[in-house]
Coordinates of C-alpha atoms in Angstrom, one line a residue:
M1 CA 3.2 -44.8 10.0
E2 CA 4.4 -43.9 6.4
G3 CA 1.0 -42.0 5.7
D4 CA 0.9 -40.1 8.8
I5 CA 5.1 -38.7 8.6
L6 CA 5.9 -38.9 4.7
L7 CA 3.2 -37.6 1.9
R8 CA 4.3 -38.4 -1.7
E9 CA 2.6 -35.9 -4.4
D10 CA 2.7 -35.9 -8.1
A11 CA 2.5 -33.3 -10.4
G12 CA 3.5 -34.0 -13.8
A13 CA 6.6 -35.3 -14.3
V14 CA 7.5 -34.0 -10.6
A15 CA 6.9 -36.0 -7.2
T16 CA 7.5 -34.1 -3.9
L17 CA 8.0 -36.2 -0.8
T18 CA 7.1 -33.9 1.9
L19 CA 8.5 -34.8 5.5
K20 CA 5.6 -34.5 8.0
N21 CA 6.6 -34.8 11.7
P22 CA 6.6 -30.9 12.6
G23 CA 6.5 -31.5 16.0
K24 CA 9.9 -33.1 16.1
L25 CA 11.1 -30.8 12.9
N26 CA 10.9 -33.8 11.0
A27 CA 13.5 -36.0 12.5
L28 CA 15.0 -38.8 11.0
S29 CA 13.6 -41.3 13.3
N30 CA 13.7 -45.2 12.0
G31 CA 10.1 -44.5 11.0
M32 CA 10.7 -41.5 8.8
L33 CA 14.1 -43.4 7.0
D34 CA 11.5 -46.6 6.8
A35 CA 9.0 -44.4 4.8
L36 CA 11.4 -42.2 2.8
Q37 CA 13.3 -45.6 1.6
A38 CA 10.0 -46.8 0.5
Q39 CA 9.3 -43.8 -1.6
L40 CA 12.7 -43.8 -3.0
D41 CA 12.5 -47.5 -3.9
A42 CA 9.2 -47.1 -5.9
L43 CA 10.3 -44.1 -7.5
A44 CA 13.2 -45.6 -8.9
G45 CA 11.3 -48.0 -11.1
D46 CA 8.9 -45.2 -12.1
R47 CA 9.4 -43.6 -15.5
S48 CA 6.4 -41.2 -15.3
I49 CA 8.4 -39.1 -12.7
R50 CA 11.7 -37.3 -14.1
V51 CA 12.5 -35.5 -11.0
V52 CA 12.3 -35.6 -6.9
V53 CA 11.6 -32.6 -4.5
I54 CA 12.0 -33.3 -1.0
R55 CA 10.7 -30.8 1.8
G56 CA 9.7 -30.5 4.8
E57 CA 6.4 -29.5 6.7
G58 CA 6.5 -27.0 9.6
R59 CA 9.1 -24.2 10.8
A60 CA 11.9 -26.4 9.8
F61 CA 13.4 -28.8 6.8
C62 CA 14.8 -31.1 9.1
A63 CA 17.0 -30.8 12.3
G64 CA 18.7 -34.3 12.2
H65 CA 18.2 -37.6 13.9
D66 CA 15.6 -38.0 16.8
L67 CA 17.5 -37.8 19.7
R68 CA 15.2 -39.3 22.0
E69 CA 14.6 -42.3 19.9
M70 CA 17.9 -42.8 20.1
T71 CA 18.3 -42.1 24.0
A72 CA 15.6 -44.6 24.6
A73 CA 17.8 -47.3 22.9
R74 CA 20.5 -47.0 25.8
E75 CA 18.1 -49.1 27.8
A76 CA 19.0 -52.5 25.3
D77 CA 21.3 -54.6 27.4
D78 CA 24.5 -53.5 25.2
G79 CA 23.5 -49.5 25.8
G80 CA 22.4 -49.1 22.4
Q81 CA 25.1 -50.3 20.5
A82 CA 23.2 -52.3 18.2
E83 CA 20.3 -50.2 17.8
F84 CA 23.1 -47.0 16.8
E85 CA 25.0 -49.3 14.2
A86 CA 21.5 -50.3 12.4
L87 CA 20.0 -46.5 12.7
F88 CA 23.1 -45.3 11.3
D89 CA 23.3 -48.1 8.4
K90 CA 19.7 -47.5 7.5
C91 CA 20.6 -43.8 7.2
S92 CA 23.2 -44.3 4.9
K93 CA 21.4 -47.2 2.8
M94 CA 18.6 -44.2 2.5
M95 CA 21.1 -41.6 1.6
M96 CA 22.8 -43.6 -1.0
S97 CA 19.3 -44.5 -2.6
I98 CA 18.9 -41.0 -3.3
V99 CA 22.3 -40.8 -5.2
N100 CA 21.3 -44.1 -6.8
L101 CA 17.5 -42.9 -7.8
P102 CA 17.7 -42.3 -11.8
Q103 CA 15.8 -39.1 -11.2
P104 CA 17.9 -35.9 -9.9
V105 CA 16.4 -35.0 -6.5
I106 CA 16.1 -31.6 -5.3
A107 CA 16.4 -30.4 -1.8
Q108 CA 13.7 -27.7 -0.9
V109 CA 14.8 -26.4 2.7
H110 CA 13.4 -23.8 4.7
G111 CA 14.0 -23.3 8.5
I112 CA 17.1 -25.3 9.8
A113 CA 18.9 -28.3 8.0
A114 CA 21.0 -29.6 10.9
A115 CA 23.4 -32.8 11.5
A116 CA 21.6 -35.6 9.5
G117 CA 19.1 -33.0 8.1
C118 CA 22.4 -31.1 6.7
Q119 CA 23.5 -34.3 5.4
L120 CA 20.0 -34.8 3.5
V121 CA 20.9 -31.6 1.8
A122 CA 24.1 -32.4 1.1
T123 CA 23.1 -35.8 -0.5
C124 CA 20.6 -34.2 -2.9
D125 CA 21.7 -33.8 -6.3
L126 CA 20.6 -30.0 -6.0
A127 CA 19.4 -27.7 -3.4
V128 CA 17.1 -24.6 -3.2
A129 CA 16.9 -22.8 0.0
A130 CA 14.7 -19.9 1.6
S131 CA 17.1 -16.8 2.1
D132 CA 16.8 -17.0 6.2
A133 CA 17.7 -21.2 6.3
R134 CA 20.3 -22.3 8.3
F135 CA 22.5 -25.2 7.7
G136 CA 25.2 -26.9 10.2
V137 CA 26.6 -30.7 11.3
N138 CA 26.2 -29.6 14.7
G139 CA 26.5 -32.7 16.9
V140 CA 29.8 -31.8 18.2
N141 CA 28.0 -29.5 20.3
I142 CA 26.3 -31.8 22.3
G143 CA 29.4 -34.3 22.1
L144 CA 28.6 -36.0 19.1
F145 CA 30.9 -35.5 16.1
C146 CA 28.7 -35.6 12.8
S147 CA 30.6 -38.5 11.2
T148 CA 28.0 -39.8 8.8
P149 CA 26.9 -36.1 7.7
M150 CA 30.5 -35.9 7.0
V151 CA 30.5 -38.0 4.2
A152 CA 28.1 -36.1 2.1
L153 CA 29.5 -32.5 3.6
T154 CA 33.0 -33.1 2.6
R155 CA 31.5 -34.1 -1.2
N156 CA 29.9 -30.9 -1.3
I157 CA 32.4 -28.5 0.2
G158 CA 36.1 -27.6 0.6
R159 CA 37.9 -29.6 3.4
K160 CA 38.8 -26.8 5.5
K161 CA 35.4 -24.9 5.6
A162 CA 33.8 -28.7 6.3
F163 CA 36.0 -29.4 9.0
E164 CA 35.6 -25.7 10.5
L165 CA 31.9 -26.7 10.3
L166 CA 32.4 -30.2 11.7
T167 CA 34.2 -28.9 14.9
T168 CA 32.8 -25.9 15.9
G169 CA 29.2 -26.4 15.2
D170 CA 28.5 -23.3 13.4
F171 CA 26.0 -22.9 11.4
L172 CA 25.7 -21.4 7.5
T173 CA 23.4 -18.9 6.3
A174 CA 21.7 -19.6 3.1
E175 CA 24.1 -17.0 1.2
Q176 CA 27.0 -18.7 2.7
A177 CA 26.1 -22.1 1.6
E178 CA 25.1 -21.1 -1.6
N179 CA 29.0 -19.5 -1.7
V180 CA 30.5 -22.9 -0.4
G181 CA 28.5 -25.0 -2.9
L182 CA 26.1 -26.7 -0.6
I183 CA 23.1 -25.4 -2.1
N184 CA 22.5 -24.0 -5.9
H185 CA 20.0 -21.1 -5.1
A186 CA 18.7 -19.0 -2.3
A187 CA 15.4 -17.5 -2.6
P188 CA 13.0 -15.5 -0.5
P189 CA 10.7 -17.4 1.3
E190 CA 7.8 -16.7 -0.6
K191 CA 9.4 -17.5 -3.7
L192 CA 10.8 -20.8 -2.1
K193 CA 8.2 -23.1 -3.8
N194 CA 8.2 -21.5 -7.1
T195 CA 12.0 -21.2 -7.4
T196 CA 12.2 -24.7 -6.9
R197 CA 9.1 -25.9 -8.8
D198 CA 10.8 -23.7 -11.9
L199 CA 14.1 -25.6 -11.4
A200 CA 12.5 -29.3 -11.3
E201 CA 10.3 -28.3 -14.5
K202 CA 13.2 -27.2 -16.3
I203 CA 15.2 -30.6 -15.6
A204 CA 11.7 -32.7 -16.4
G205 CA 11.8 -30.9 -19.4
K206 CA 15.0 -32.4 -20.8
L207 CA 15.0 -36.0 -22.3
G208 CA 14.4 -38.3 -19.3
P209 CA 16.6 -41.2 -20.6
A210 CA 19.9 -38.5 -21.1
V211 CA 19.5 -37.3 -17.6
R212 CA 19.4 -40.5 -15.9
I213 CA 22.3 -41.7 -17.9
G214 CA 24.0 -38.3 -17.2
K215 CA 23.4 -38.5 -13.3
R216 CA 24.8 -41.9 -13.0
A217 CA 27.8 -41.3 -14.9
F218 CA 28.4 -37.8 -12.7
Y219 CA 28.7 -40.0 -9.6
E220 CA 30.6 -42.6 -11.3
Q221 CA 33.2 -40.6 -12.9
A222 CA 33.6 -38.5 -9.5
E223 CA 35.1 -41.9 -7.6
M224 CA 37.7 -42.2 -10.9
T225 CA 41.2 -40.8 -11.7
M226 CA 41.0 -38.3 -14.4
A227 CA 41.9 -41.0 -16.9
E228 CA 39.4 -43.5 -15.9
A229 CA 36.5 -41.0 -15.8
Y230 CA 37.3 -40.0 -19.9
A231 CA 37.2 -43.7 -20.7
H232 CA 34.5 -44.3 -18.8
T233 CA 32.3 -41.4 -20.0
G234 CA 33.5 -41.6 -23.5
K235 CA 31.6 -44.9 -23.8
V236 CA 28.8 -43.3 -21.8
I237 CA 28.2 -40.5 -24.3
A238 CA 28.7 -42.8 -27.5
A239 CA 25.9 -44.9 -25.9
N240 CA 23.7 -41.6 -25.3
M241 CA 24.6 -41.1 -29.1
M242 CA 23.1 -44.2 -30.3
R243 CA 19.6 -43.6 -28.7
P244 CA 17.0 -42.8 -31.6
D245 CA 15.7 -40.2 -29.3
T246 CA 18.8 -38.5 -29.0
A247 CA 19.1 -38.7 -32.8
K248 CA 15.7 -36.6 -33.1
G249 CA 16.9 -34.2 -30.7
I250 CA 20.0 -33.4 -32.8
E251 CA 17.8 -33.1 -35.7
A252 CA 15.6 -30.6 -34.2
F253 CA 18.6 -28.6 -32.9
L254 CA 20.1 -28.5 -36.6
D255 CA 16.7 -27.7 -38.0
K256 CA 16.1 -25.0 -35.5
R257 CA 13.0 -26.8 -33.7
T258 CA 12.0 -27.7 -30.1
P259 CA 12.9 -31.3 -29.8
E260 CA 9.7 -33.3 -28.9
W261 CA 10.3 -36.3 -27.2
D262 CA 7.9 -39.1 -25.9
Q263 CA 10.0 -39.6 -22.6

């Protein structure tokens, strides 16, 4: 199943995960979540990969959960309660695995990113979108408030705008998504792949351990008070300074040379 609906391709230090269920607009079904989780678990220990890109095949990035699969769960004796809770727990675990992944993760978005698909964009560390892409947490339109997508969304954009999107089901254009901070860059559709690749390679060219240290600290300090954050990051940056490869980078800068790293 994993090979059928999710493809991993490595090019240098960049791994690309392609959601490959275009007939269902790359919905986050149980199978898709399992496939993503397996690849994220594998990538977590792969030091040859410095950046991960997540993209979708077909006419959409990801339309959210598989509503047909969810509806079928209602046939259970409990009306689907246990299955629904298990599905959302599985999805939350996968989203947190992206946050906890040592490597930065970039969403490469085209078409639509709706509901849990928008959650996936918001969860990724960075996002590049085609200029004609659209973003929405539109579950409310069918009577399902996007409670779990809300977690990532409200950690990306302002609360009032997030609540408006959650309660109206309206979509953002790529330009609007960039303006509110949901994505980093909007690019012409024909330049989406190259724009994403340029960003991935720029990050992959930095010292891998420093980026891994920084990503972890980025999320840790965001949950702390300002005083706690300074105390914590002071220790983090001091430990970073103690690395021999960091010393080499600083020496190269002082000598006006381009640093050469092994990692």
